[in-house]
PDB file of C-alpha atoms and ligand atoms in Angstrom:
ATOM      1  CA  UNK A   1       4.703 -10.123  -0.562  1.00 58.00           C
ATOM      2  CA  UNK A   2       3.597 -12.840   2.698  1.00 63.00           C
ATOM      3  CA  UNK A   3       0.301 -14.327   2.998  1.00 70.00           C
ATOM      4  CA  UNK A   4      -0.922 -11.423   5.532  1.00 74.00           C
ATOM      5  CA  UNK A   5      -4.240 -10.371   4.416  1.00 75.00           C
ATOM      6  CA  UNK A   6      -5.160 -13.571   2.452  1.00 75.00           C
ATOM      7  CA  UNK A   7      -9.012 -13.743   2.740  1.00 74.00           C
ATOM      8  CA  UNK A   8     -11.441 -16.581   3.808  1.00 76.00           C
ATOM      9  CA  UNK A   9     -12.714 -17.996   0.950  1.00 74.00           C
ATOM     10  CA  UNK A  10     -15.767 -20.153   0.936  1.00 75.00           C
ATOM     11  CA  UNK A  11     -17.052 -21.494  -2.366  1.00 84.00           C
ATOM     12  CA  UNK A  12     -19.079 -23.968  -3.823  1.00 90.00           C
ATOM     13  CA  UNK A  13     -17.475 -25.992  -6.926  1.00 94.00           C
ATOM     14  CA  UNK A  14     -20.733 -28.359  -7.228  1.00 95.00           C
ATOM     15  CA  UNK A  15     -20.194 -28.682 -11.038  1.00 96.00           C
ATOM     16  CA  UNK A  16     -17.027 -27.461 -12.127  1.00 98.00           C
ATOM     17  CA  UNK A  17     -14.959 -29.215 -13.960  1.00 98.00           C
ATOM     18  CA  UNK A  18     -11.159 -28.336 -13.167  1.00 98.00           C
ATOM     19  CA  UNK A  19      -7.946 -29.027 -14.203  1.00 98.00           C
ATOM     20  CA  UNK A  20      -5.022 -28.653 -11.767  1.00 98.00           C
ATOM     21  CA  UNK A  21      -1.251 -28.654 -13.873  1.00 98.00           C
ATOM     22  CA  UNK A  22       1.764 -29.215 -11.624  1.00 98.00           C
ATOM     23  CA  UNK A  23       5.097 -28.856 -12.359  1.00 98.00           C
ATOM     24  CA  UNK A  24       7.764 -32.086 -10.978  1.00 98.00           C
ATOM     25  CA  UNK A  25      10.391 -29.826  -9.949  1.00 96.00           C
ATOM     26  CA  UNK A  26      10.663 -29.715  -6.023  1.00 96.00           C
ATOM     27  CA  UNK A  27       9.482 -33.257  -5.491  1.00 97.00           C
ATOM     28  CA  UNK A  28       8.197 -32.597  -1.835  1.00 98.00           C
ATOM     29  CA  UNK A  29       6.920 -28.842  -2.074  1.00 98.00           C
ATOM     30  CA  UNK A  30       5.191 -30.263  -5.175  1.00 98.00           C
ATOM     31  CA  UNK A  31       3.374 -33.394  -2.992  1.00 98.00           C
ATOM     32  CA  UNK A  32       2.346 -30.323  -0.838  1.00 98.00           C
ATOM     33  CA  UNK A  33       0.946 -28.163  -3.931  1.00 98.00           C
ATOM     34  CA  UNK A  34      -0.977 -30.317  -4.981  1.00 98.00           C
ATOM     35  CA  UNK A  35      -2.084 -32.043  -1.672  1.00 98.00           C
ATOM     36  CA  UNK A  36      -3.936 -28.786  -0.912  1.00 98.00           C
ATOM     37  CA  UNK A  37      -5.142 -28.273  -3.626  1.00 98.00           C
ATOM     38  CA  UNK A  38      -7.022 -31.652  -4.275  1.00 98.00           C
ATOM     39  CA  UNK A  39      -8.153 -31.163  -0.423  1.00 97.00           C
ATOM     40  CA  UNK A  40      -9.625 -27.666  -1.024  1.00 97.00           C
ATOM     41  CA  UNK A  41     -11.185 -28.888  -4.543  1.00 97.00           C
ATOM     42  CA  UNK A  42     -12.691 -31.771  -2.802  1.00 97.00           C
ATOM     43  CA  UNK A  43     -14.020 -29.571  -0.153  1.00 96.00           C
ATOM     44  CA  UNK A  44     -15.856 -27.254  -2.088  1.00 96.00           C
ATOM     45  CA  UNK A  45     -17.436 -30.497  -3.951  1.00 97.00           C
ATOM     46  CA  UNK A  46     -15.555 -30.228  -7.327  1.00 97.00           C
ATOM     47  CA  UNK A  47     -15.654 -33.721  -8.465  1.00 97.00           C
ATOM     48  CA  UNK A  48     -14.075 -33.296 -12.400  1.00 98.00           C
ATOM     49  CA  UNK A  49     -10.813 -32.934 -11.504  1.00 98.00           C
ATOM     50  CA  UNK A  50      -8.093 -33.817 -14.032  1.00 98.00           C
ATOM     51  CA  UNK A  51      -4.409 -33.338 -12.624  1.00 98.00           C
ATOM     52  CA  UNK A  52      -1.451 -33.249 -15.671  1.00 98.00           C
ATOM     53  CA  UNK A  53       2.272 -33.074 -14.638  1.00 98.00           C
ATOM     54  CA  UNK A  54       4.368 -31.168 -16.586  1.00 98.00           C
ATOM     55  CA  UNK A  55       7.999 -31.138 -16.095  1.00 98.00           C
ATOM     56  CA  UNK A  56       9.323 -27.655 -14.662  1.00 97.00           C
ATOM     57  CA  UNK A  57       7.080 -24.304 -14.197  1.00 97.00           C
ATOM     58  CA  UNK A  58       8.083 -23.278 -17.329  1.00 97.00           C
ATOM     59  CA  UNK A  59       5.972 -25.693 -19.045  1.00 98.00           C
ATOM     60  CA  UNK A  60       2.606 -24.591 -17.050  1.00 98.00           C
ATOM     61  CA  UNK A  61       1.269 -22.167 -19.809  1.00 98.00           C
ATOM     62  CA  UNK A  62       1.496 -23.970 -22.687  1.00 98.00           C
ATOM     63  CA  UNK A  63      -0.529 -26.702 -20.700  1.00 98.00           C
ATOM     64  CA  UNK A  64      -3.103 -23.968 -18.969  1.00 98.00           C
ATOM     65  CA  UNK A  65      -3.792 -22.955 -22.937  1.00 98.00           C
ATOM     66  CA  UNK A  66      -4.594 -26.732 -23.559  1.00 98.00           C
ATOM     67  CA  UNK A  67      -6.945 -27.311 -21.029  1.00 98.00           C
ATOM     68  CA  UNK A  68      -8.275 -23.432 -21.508  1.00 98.00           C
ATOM     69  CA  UNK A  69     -10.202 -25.066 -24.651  1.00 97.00           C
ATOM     70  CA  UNK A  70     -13.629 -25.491 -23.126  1.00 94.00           C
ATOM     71  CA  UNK A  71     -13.216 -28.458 -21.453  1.00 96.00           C
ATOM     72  CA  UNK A  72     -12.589 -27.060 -18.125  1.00 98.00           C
ATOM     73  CA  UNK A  73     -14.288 -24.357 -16.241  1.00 98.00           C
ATOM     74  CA  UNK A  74     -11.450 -23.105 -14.005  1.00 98.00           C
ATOM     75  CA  UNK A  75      -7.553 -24.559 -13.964  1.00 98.00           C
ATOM     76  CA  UNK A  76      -5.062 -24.395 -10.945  1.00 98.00           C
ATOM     77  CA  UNK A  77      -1.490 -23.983 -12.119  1.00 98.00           C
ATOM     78  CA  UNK A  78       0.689 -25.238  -9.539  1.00 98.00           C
ATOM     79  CA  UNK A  79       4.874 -24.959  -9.640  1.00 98.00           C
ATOM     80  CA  UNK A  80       7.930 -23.823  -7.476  1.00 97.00           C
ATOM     81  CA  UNK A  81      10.466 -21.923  -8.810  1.00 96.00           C
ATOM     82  CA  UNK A  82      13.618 -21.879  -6.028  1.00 95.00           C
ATOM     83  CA  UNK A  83      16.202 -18.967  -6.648  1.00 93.00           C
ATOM     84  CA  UNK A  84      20.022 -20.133  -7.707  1.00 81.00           C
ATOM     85  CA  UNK A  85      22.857 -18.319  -8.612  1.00 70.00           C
ATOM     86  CA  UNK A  86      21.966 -17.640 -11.947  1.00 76.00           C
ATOM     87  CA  UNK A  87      19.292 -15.425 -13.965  1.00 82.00           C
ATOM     88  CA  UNK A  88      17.063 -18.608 -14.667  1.00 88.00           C
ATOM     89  CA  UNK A  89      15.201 -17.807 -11.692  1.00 92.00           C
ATOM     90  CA  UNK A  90      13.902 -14.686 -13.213  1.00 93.00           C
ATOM     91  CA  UNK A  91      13.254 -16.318 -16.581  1.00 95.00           C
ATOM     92  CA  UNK A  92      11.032 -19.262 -15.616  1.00 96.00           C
ATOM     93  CA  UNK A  93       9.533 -16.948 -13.140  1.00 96.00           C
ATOM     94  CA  UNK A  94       8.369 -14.146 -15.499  1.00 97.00           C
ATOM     95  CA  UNK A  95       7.415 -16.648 -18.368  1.00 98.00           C
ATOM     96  CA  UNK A  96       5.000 -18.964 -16.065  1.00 98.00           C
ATOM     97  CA  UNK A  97       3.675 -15.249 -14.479  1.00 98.00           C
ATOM     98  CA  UNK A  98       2.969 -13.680 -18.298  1.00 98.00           C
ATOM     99  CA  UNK A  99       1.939 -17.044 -19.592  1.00 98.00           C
ATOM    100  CA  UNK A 100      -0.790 -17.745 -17.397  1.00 98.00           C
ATOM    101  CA  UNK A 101      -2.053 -14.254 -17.668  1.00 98.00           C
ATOM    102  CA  UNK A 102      -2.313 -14.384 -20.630  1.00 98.00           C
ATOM    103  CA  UNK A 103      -4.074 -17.650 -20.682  1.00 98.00           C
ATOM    104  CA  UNK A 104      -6.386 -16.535 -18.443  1.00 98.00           C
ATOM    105  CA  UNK A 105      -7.377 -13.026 -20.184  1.00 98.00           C
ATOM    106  CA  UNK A 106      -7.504 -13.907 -23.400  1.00 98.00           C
ATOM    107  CA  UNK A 107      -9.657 -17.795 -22.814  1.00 98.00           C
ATOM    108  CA  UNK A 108     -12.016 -16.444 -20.069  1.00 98.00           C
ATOM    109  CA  UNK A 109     -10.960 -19.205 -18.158  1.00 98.00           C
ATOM    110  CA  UNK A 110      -9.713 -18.235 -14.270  1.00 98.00           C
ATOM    111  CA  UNK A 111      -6.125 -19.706 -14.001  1.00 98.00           C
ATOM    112  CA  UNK A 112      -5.242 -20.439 -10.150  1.00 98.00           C
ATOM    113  CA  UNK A 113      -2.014 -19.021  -9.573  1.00 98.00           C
ATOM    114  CA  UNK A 114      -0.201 -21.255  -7.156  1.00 98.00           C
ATOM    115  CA  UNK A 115       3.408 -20.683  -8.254  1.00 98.00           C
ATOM    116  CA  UNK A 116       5.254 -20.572  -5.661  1.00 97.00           C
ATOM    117  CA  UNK A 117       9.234 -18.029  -6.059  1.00 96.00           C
ATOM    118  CA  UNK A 118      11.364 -18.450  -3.441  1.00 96.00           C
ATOM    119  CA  UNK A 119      14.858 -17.861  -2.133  1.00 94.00           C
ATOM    120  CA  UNK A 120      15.075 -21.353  -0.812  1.00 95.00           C
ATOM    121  CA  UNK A 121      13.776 -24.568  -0.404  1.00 95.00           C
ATOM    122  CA  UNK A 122      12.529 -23.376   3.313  1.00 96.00           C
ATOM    123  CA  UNK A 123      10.221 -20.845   2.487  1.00 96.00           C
ATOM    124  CA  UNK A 124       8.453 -22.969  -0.421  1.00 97.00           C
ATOM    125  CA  UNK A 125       7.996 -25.882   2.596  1.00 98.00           C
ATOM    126  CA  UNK A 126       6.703 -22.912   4.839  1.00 97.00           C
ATOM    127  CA  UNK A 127       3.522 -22.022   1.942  1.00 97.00           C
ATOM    128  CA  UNK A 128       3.237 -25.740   0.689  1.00 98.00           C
ATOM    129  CA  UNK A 129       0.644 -26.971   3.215  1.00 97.00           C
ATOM    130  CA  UNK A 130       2.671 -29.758   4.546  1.00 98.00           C
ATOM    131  CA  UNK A 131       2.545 -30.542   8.007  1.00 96.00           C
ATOM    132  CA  UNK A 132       3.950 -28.019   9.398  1.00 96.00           C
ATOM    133  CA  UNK A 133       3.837 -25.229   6.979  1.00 97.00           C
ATOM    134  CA  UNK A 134       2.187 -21.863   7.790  1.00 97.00           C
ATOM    135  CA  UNK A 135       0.801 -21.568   4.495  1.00 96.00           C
ATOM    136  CA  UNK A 136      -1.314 -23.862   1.908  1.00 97.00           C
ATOM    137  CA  UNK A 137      -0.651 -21.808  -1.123  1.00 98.00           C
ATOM    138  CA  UNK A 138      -2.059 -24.999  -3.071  1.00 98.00           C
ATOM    139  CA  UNK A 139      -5.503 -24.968  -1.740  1.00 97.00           C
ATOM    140  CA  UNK A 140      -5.673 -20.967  -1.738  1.00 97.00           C
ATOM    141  CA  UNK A 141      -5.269 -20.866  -5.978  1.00 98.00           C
ATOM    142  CA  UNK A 142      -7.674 -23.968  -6.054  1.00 98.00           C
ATOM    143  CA  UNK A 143     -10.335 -21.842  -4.103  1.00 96.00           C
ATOM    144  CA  UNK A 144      -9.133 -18.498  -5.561  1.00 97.00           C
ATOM    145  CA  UNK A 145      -9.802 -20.499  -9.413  1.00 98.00           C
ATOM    146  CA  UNK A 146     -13.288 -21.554  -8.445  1.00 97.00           C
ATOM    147  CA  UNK A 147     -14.286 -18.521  -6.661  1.00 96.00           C
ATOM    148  CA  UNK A 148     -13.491 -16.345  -9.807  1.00 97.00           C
ATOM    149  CA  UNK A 149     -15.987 -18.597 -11.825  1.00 97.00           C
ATOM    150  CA  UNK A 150     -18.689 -17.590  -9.707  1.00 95.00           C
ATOM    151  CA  UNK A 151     -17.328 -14.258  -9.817  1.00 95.00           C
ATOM    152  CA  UNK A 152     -17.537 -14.228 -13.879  1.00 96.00           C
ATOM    153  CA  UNK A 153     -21.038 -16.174 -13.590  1.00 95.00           C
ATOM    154  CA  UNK A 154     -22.344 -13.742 -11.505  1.00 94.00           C
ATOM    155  CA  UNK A 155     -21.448 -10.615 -14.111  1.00 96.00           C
ATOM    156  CA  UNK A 156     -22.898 -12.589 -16.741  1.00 89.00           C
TER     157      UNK A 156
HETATM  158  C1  DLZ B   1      15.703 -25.231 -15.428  1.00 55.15           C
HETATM  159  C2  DLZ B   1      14.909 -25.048 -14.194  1.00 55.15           C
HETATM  160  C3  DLZ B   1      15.507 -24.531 -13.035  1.00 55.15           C
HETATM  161  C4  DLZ B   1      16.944 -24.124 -12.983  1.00 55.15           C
HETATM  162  N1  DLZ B   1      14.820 -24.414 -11.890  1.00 55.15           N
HETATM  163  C5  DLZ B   1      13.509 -24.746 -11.882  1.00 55.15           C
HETATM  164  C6  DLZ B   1      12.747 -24.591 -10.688  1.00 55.15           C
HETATM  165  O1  DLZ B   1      13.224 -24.197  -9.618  1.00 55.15           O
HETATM  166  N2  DLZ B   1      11.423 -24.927 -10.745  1.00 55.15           N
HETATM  167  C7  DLZ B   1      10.808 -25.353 -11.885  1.00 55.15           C
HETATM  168  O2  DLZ B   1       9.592 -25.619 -11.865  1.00 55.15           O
HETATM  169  N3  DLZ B   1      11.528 -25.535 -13.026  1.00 55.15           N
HETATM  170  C8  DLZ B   1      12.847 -25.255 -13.032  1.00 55.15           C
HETATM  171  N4  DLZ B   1      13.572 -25.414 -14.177  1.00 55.15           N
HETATM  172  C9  DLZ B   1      12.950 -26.102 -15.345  1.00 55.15           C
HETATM  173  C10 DLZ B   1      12.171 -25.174 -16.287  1.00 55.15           C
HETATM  174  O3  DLZ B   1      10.919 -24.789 -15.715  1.00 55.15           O
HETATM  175  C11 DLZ B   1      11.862 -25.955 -17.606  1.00 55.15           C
HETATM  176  O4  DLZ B   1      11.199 -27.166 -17.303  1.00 55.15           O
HETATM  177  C12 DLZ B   1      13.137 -26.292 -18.378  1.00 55.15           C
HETATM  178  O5  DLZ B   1      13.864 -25.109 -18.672  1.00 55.15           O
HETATM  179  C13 DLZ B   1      12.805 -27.034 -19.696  1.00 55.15           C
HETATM  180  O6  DLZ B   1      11.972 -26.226 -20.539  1.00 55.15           O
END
């Protein structure tokens, strides 16, 4: 999956309150995670905005269900999983994926998914809207999380 055929999202977060959980793993992709994402929150005139560290992407559910309590409208999970020679990969991968899901369906809450799985540490610099990077995968699950708010809103 690339980012061809991302859309163009415009939104207004005038209200929201969000929280945005990083992971620490990846120092530098990380700074660029969660670069964009403050940038496209700030934007779209969120002002609540709450940012947690937890330590790897494993860890980014059991946060999401925290702040999935009613004290946030919308949370961006933010993490980068690189692959290594071992079946880790696929573990941390698959339980951040399910987790957050599941956050998401079963709170009401939209859950930003800006987890980035990659090969190697070149393609998570290419989608973590450094300078230089093709991609801002950061700021697209901050604008993704507060566009499905309205979304919900609107169905009432
Ligand atoms: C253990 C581990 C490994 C090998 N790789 C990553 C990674 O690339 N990205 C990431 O966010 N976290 C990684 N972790 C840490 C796990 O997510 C988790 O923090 C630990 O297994 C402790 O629960």
């Amino acid at each position: 999956m690339s980012g061809a055929g991302a859309p163009s999202i415009t939104v207004d977060g005038s209200g929201l309150r969000v929280a945005v959980i990083a992971a620490s793993w990846h120092e530098t992709v990380m700074d660029g995670l969660v670069g964009g994402a403050t940038r496209a929150l700030a934007a779209a005139g969120v002002r609540n905005v709450v940012l947690v560290r937890v330590p790897g992407s494993f860890e980014l559910p059991v946060a999401a269900a925290r702040a999935s309590d009613g004290a946030f409208d919308a949370i961006v999970a933010l993490g980068v999983v690189i692959r290594g020679g071992t079946p880790h990969f696929d573990y941390v991968c698959q339980a951040a994926t399910t987790g957050l899901s599941q956050v998401a369906l079963r709170s009401g809450v939209p859950v930003g998914f800006g987890l980035l799985t990659c090969d190697n540490e070149e393609q998570a610099l290419d989608r973590a809207g450094l300078e230089g990077s093709r991609e801002d995968k950061g700021a697209e699950a901050a604008q993704a999380a507060i566009a499905t708010v309205r979304a919900l809103r609107d169905l009432g």
